[in-house]
Amino acid sequence: ASEITGGTYLQVQEHGQLTQYLLSVFLMGVHFRKSFNIPPPSKVDFRAACQCHNILTDVGYVCSVCMSVFCSFRPTCVTCSAHFKLPTAILKGKKGTGKRKLENGKT
């Protein structure tokens, strides 16, 4: 959540230091924080791991019932057993050319 909102995330190693961190890091103004040694934000990888191979994927298929991510289409979700239909244009193997016939027969 801190990555999305532009906030600061800090993991406290010892619970006894929590009050010190809250008072010294988060209570001070933003312009004072620049002068202190605050750890830089870590990069977050927002890619999801597919359920079938456990590999990070940029683009995948998501089950609309349980939100599981898959790298390829599956007619049945292996997580929740929901059934899905593949769109008919993909089943027939048709590819759109992007051209339409006009009323006079020209493209």
PDB file of C-alpha atoms in Angstrom:
ATOM      1  CA  ALA A   1       0.000   0.000   0.000  1.00  0.00           C
ATOM      2  CA  SER A   2       2.865   2.408   0.662  1.00  0.00           C
ATOM      3  CA  GLU A   3       4.121   1.959  -2.911  1.00  0.00           C
ATOM      4  CA  ILE A   4       0.776   2.950  -4.415  1.00  0.00           C
ATOM      5  CA  THR A   5       0.202   5.948  -2.134  1.00  0.00           C
ATOM      6  CA  GLY A   6       3.805   7.205  -2.189  1.00  0.00           C
ATOM      7  CA  GLY A   7       4.180   6.599   1.543  1.00  0.00           C
ATOM      8  CA  THR A   8       7.010   5.113   3.578  1.00  0.00           C
ATOM      9  CA  TYR A   9       7.174   1.501   4.743  1.00  0.00           C
ATOM     10  CA  LEU A  10       9.578   0.605   7.515  1.00  0.00           C
ATOM     11  CA  GLN A  11       9.903  -2.849   9.056  1.00  0.00           C
ATOM     12  CA  VAL A  12      10.917  -2.683  12.706  1.00  0.00           C
ATOM     13  CA  GLN A  13      13.333  -5.435  13.735  1.00  0.00           C
ATOM     14  CA  GLU A  14      12.686  -5.202  17.502  1.00  0.00           C
ATOM     15  CA  HIS A  15       9.344  -4.315  19.051  1.00  0.00           C
ATOM     16  CA  GLY A  16      11.062  -2.138  21.682  1.00  0.00           C
ATOM     17  CA  GLN A  17      12.204   0.246  18.939  1.00  0.00           C
ATOM     18  CA  LEU A  18       8.704   0.822  17.559  1.00  0.00           C
ATOM     19  CA  THR A  19       8.041   3.969  19.637  1.00  0.00           C
ATOM     20  CA  GLN A  20      11.415   5.440  18.713  1.00  0.00           C
ATOM     21  CA  TYR A  21      10.785   4.834  14.985  1.00  0.00           C
ATOM     22  CA  LEU A  22       7.293   6.302  15.109  1.00  0.00           C
ATOM     23  CA  LEU A  23       8.432   9.455  16.915  1.00  0.00           C
ATOM     24  CA  SER A  24      11.662  10.040  14.995  1.00  0.00           C
ATOM     25  CA  VAL A  25      10.727   8.999  11.464  1.00  0.00           C
ATOM     26  CA  PHE A  26       7.004   9.383  10.933  1.00  0.00           C
ATOM     27  CA  LEU A  27       6.103  12.243  13.307  1.00  0.00           C
ATOM     28  CA  MET A  28       8.542  14.781  11.866  1.00  0.00           C
ATOM     29  CA  GLY A  29       7.691  16.889   8.840  1.00  0.00           C
ATOM     30  CA  VAL A  30       8.504  15.791   5.309  1.00  0.00           C
ATOM     31  CA  HIS A  31      11.189  18.459   4.839  1.00  0.00           C
ATOM     32  CA  PHE A  32      13.048  17.201   7.970  1.00  0.00           C
ATOM     33  CA  ARG A  33      12.945  13.569   6.813  1.00  0.00           C
ATOM     34  CA  LYS A  34      15.347  14.369   3.980  1.00  0.00           C
ATOM     35  CA  SER A  35      18.124  15.180   6.461  1.00  0.00           C
ATOM     36  CA  PHE A  36      17.775  11.853   8.305  1.00  0.00           C
ATOM     37  CA  ASN A  37      19.041   8.476   7.143  1.00  0.00           C
ATOM     38  CA  ILE A  38      15.734   6.821   6.239  1.00  0.00           C
ATOM     39  CA  PRO A  39      15.996   3.617   4.196  1.00  0.00           C
ATOM     40  CA  PRO A  40      15.023   4.119   0.541  1.00  0.00           C
ATOM     41  CA  PRO A  41      11.805   2.521  -0.669  1.00  0.00           C
ATOM     42  CA  SER A  42      12.245  -0.927  -2.138  1.00  0.00           C
ATOM     43  CA  LYS A  43      11.051  -1.749  -5.639  1.00  0.00           C
ATOM     44  CA  VAL A  44       7.852  -3.763  -5.711  1.00  0.00           C
ATOM     45  CA  ASP A  45       7.148  -6.320  -8.419  1.00  0.00           C
ATOM     46  CA  PHE A  46       3.402  -6.237  -9.098  1.00  0.00           C
ATOM     47  CA  ARG A  47       3.375  -9.235 -11.453  1.00  0.00           C
ATOM     48  CA  ALA A  48       1.291 -12.202 -10.381  1.00  0.00           C
ATOM     49  CA  ALA A  49       2.519 -15.793 -10.220  1.00  0.00           C
ATOM     50  CA  CYS A  50       0.514 -18.287 -12.252  1.00  0.00           C
ATOM     51  CA  GLN A  51      -1.088 -21.096 -10.265  1.00  0.00           C
ATOM     52  CA  CYS A  52      -0.008 -23.837 -12.655  1.00  0.00           C
ATOM     53  CA  HIS A  53       3.770 -23.170 -12.865  1.00  0.00           C
ATOM     54  CA  ASN A  54       4.332 -20.637 -10.037  1.00  0.00           C
ATOM     55  CA  ILE A  55       6.154 -18.351 -12.504  1.00  0.00           C
ATOM     56  CA  LEU A  56       5.723 -14.568 -12.537  1.00  0.00           C
ATOM     57  CA  THR A  57       3.650 -13.469 -15.504  1.00  0.00           C
ATOM     58  CA  ASP A  58       2.909 -10.052 -16.982  1.00  0.00           C
ATOM     59  CA  VAL A  59      -0.280 -11.099 -18.777  1.00  0.00           C
ATOM     60  CA  GLY A  60      -2.487 -13.998 -17.832  1.00  0.00           C
ATOM     61  CA  TYR A  61      -5.977 -15.369 -17.405  1.00  0.00           C
ATOM     62  CA  VAL A  62      -7.763 -14.666 -14.119  1.00  0.00           C
ATOM     63  CA  CYS A  63     -10.527 -16.827 -12.681  1.00  0.00           C
ATOM     64  CA  SER A  64     -13.493 -14.545 -12.047  1.00  0.00           C
ATOM     65  CA  VAL A  65     -14.612 -16.667  -9.101  1.00  0.00           C
ATOM     66  CA  CYS A  66     -11.478 -17.132  -6.970  1.00  0.00           C
ATOM     67  CA  MET A  67      -9.080 -14.643  -8.665  1.00  0.00           C
ATOM     68  CA  SER A  68      -6.426 -17.305  -9.388  1.00  0.00           C
ATOM     69  CA  VAL A  69      -4.013 -16.342 -12.186  1.00  0.00           C
ATOM     70  CA  PHE A  70      -3.021 -18.745 -14.984  1.00  0.00           C
ATOM     71  CA  CYS A  71      -0.494 -18.296 -17.795  1.00  0.00           C
ATOM     72  CA  SER A  72      -2.712 -20.063 -20.354  1.00  0.00           C
ATOM     73  CA  PHE A  73      -6.452 -20.549 -20.782  1.00  0.00           C
ATOM     74  CA  ARG A  74      -8.001 -23.407 -18.843  1.00  0.00           C
ATOM     75  CA  PRO A  75     -11.655 -24.359 -19.341  1.00  0.00           C
ATOM     76  CA  THR A  76     -11.854 -25.375 -15.664  1.00  0.00           C
ATOM     77  CA  CYS A  77     -10.171 -23.512 -12.811  1.00  0.00           C
ATOM     78  CA  VAL A  78      -7.953 -25.948 -10.896  1.00  0.00           C
ATOM     79  CA  THR A  79      -8.380 -23.934  -7.698  1.00  0.00           C
ATOM     80  CA  CYS A  80     -12.175 -23.630  -7.428  1.00  0.00           C
ATOM     81  CA  SER A  81     -13.411 -25.895 -10.291  1.00  0.00           C
ATOM     82  CA  ALA A  82     -15.332 -23.087 -12.024  1.00  0.00           C
ATOM     83  CA  HIS A  83     -16.098 -23.739 -15.711  1.00  0.00           C
ATOM     84  CA  PHE A  84     -15.425 -21.189 -18.468  1.00  0.00           C
ATOM     85  CA  LYS A  85     -16.130 -20.957 -22.175  1.00  0.00           C
ATOM     86  CA  LEU A  86     -13.528 -19.767 -24.631  1.00  0.00           C
ATOM     87  CA  PRO A  87     -14.773 -16.957 -26.912  1.00  0.00           C
ATOM     88  CA  THR A  88     -16.024 -18.359 -30.230  1.00  0.00           C
ATOM     89  CA  ALA A  89     -13.706 -16.164 -32.338  1.00  0.00           C
ATOM     90  CA  ILE A  90     -10.697 -17.854 -30.747  1.00  0.00           C
ATOM     91  CA  LEU A  91     -12.229 -21.323 -31.096  1.00  0.00           C
ATOM     92  CA  LYS A  92     -12.819 -20.889 -34.831  1.00  0.00           C
ATOM     93  CA  GLY A  93      -9.345 -19.477 -35.371  1.00  0.00           C
ATOM     94  CA  LYS A  94     -10.649 -16.359 -37.107  1.00  0.00           C
ATOM     95  CA  LYS A  95      -8.473 -13.312 -37.155  1.00  0.00           C
ATOM     96  CA  GLY A  96      -9.911  -9.929 -37.934  1.00  0.00           C
ATOM     97  CA  THR A  97      -8.181  -8.109 -40.782  1.00  0.00           C
ATOM     98  CA  GLY A  98      -9.359  -4.768 -39.520  1.00  0.00           C
ATOM     99  CA  LYS A  99     -11.079  -4.098 -42.868  1.00  0.00           C
ATOM    100  CA  ARG A 100     -14.812  -3.970 -43.340  1.00  0.00           C
ATOM    101  CA  LYS A 101     -16.720  -4.141 -46.562  1.00  0.00           C
ATOM    102  CA  LEU A 102     -18.568  -0.991 -47.409  1.00  0.00           C
ATOM    103  CA  GLU A 103     -22.097  -0.970 -48.781  1.00  0.00           C
ATOM    104  CA  ASN A 104     -20.803  -0.592 -52.312  1.00  0.00           C
ATOM    105  CA  GLY A 105     -18.669  -3.743 -51.994  1.00  0.00           C
ATOM    106  CA  LYS A 106     -15.292  -1.991 -51.614  1.00  0.00           C
ATOM    107  CA  THR A 107     -12.987  -2.458 -48.653  1.00  0.00           C
TER     108      THR A 107
END
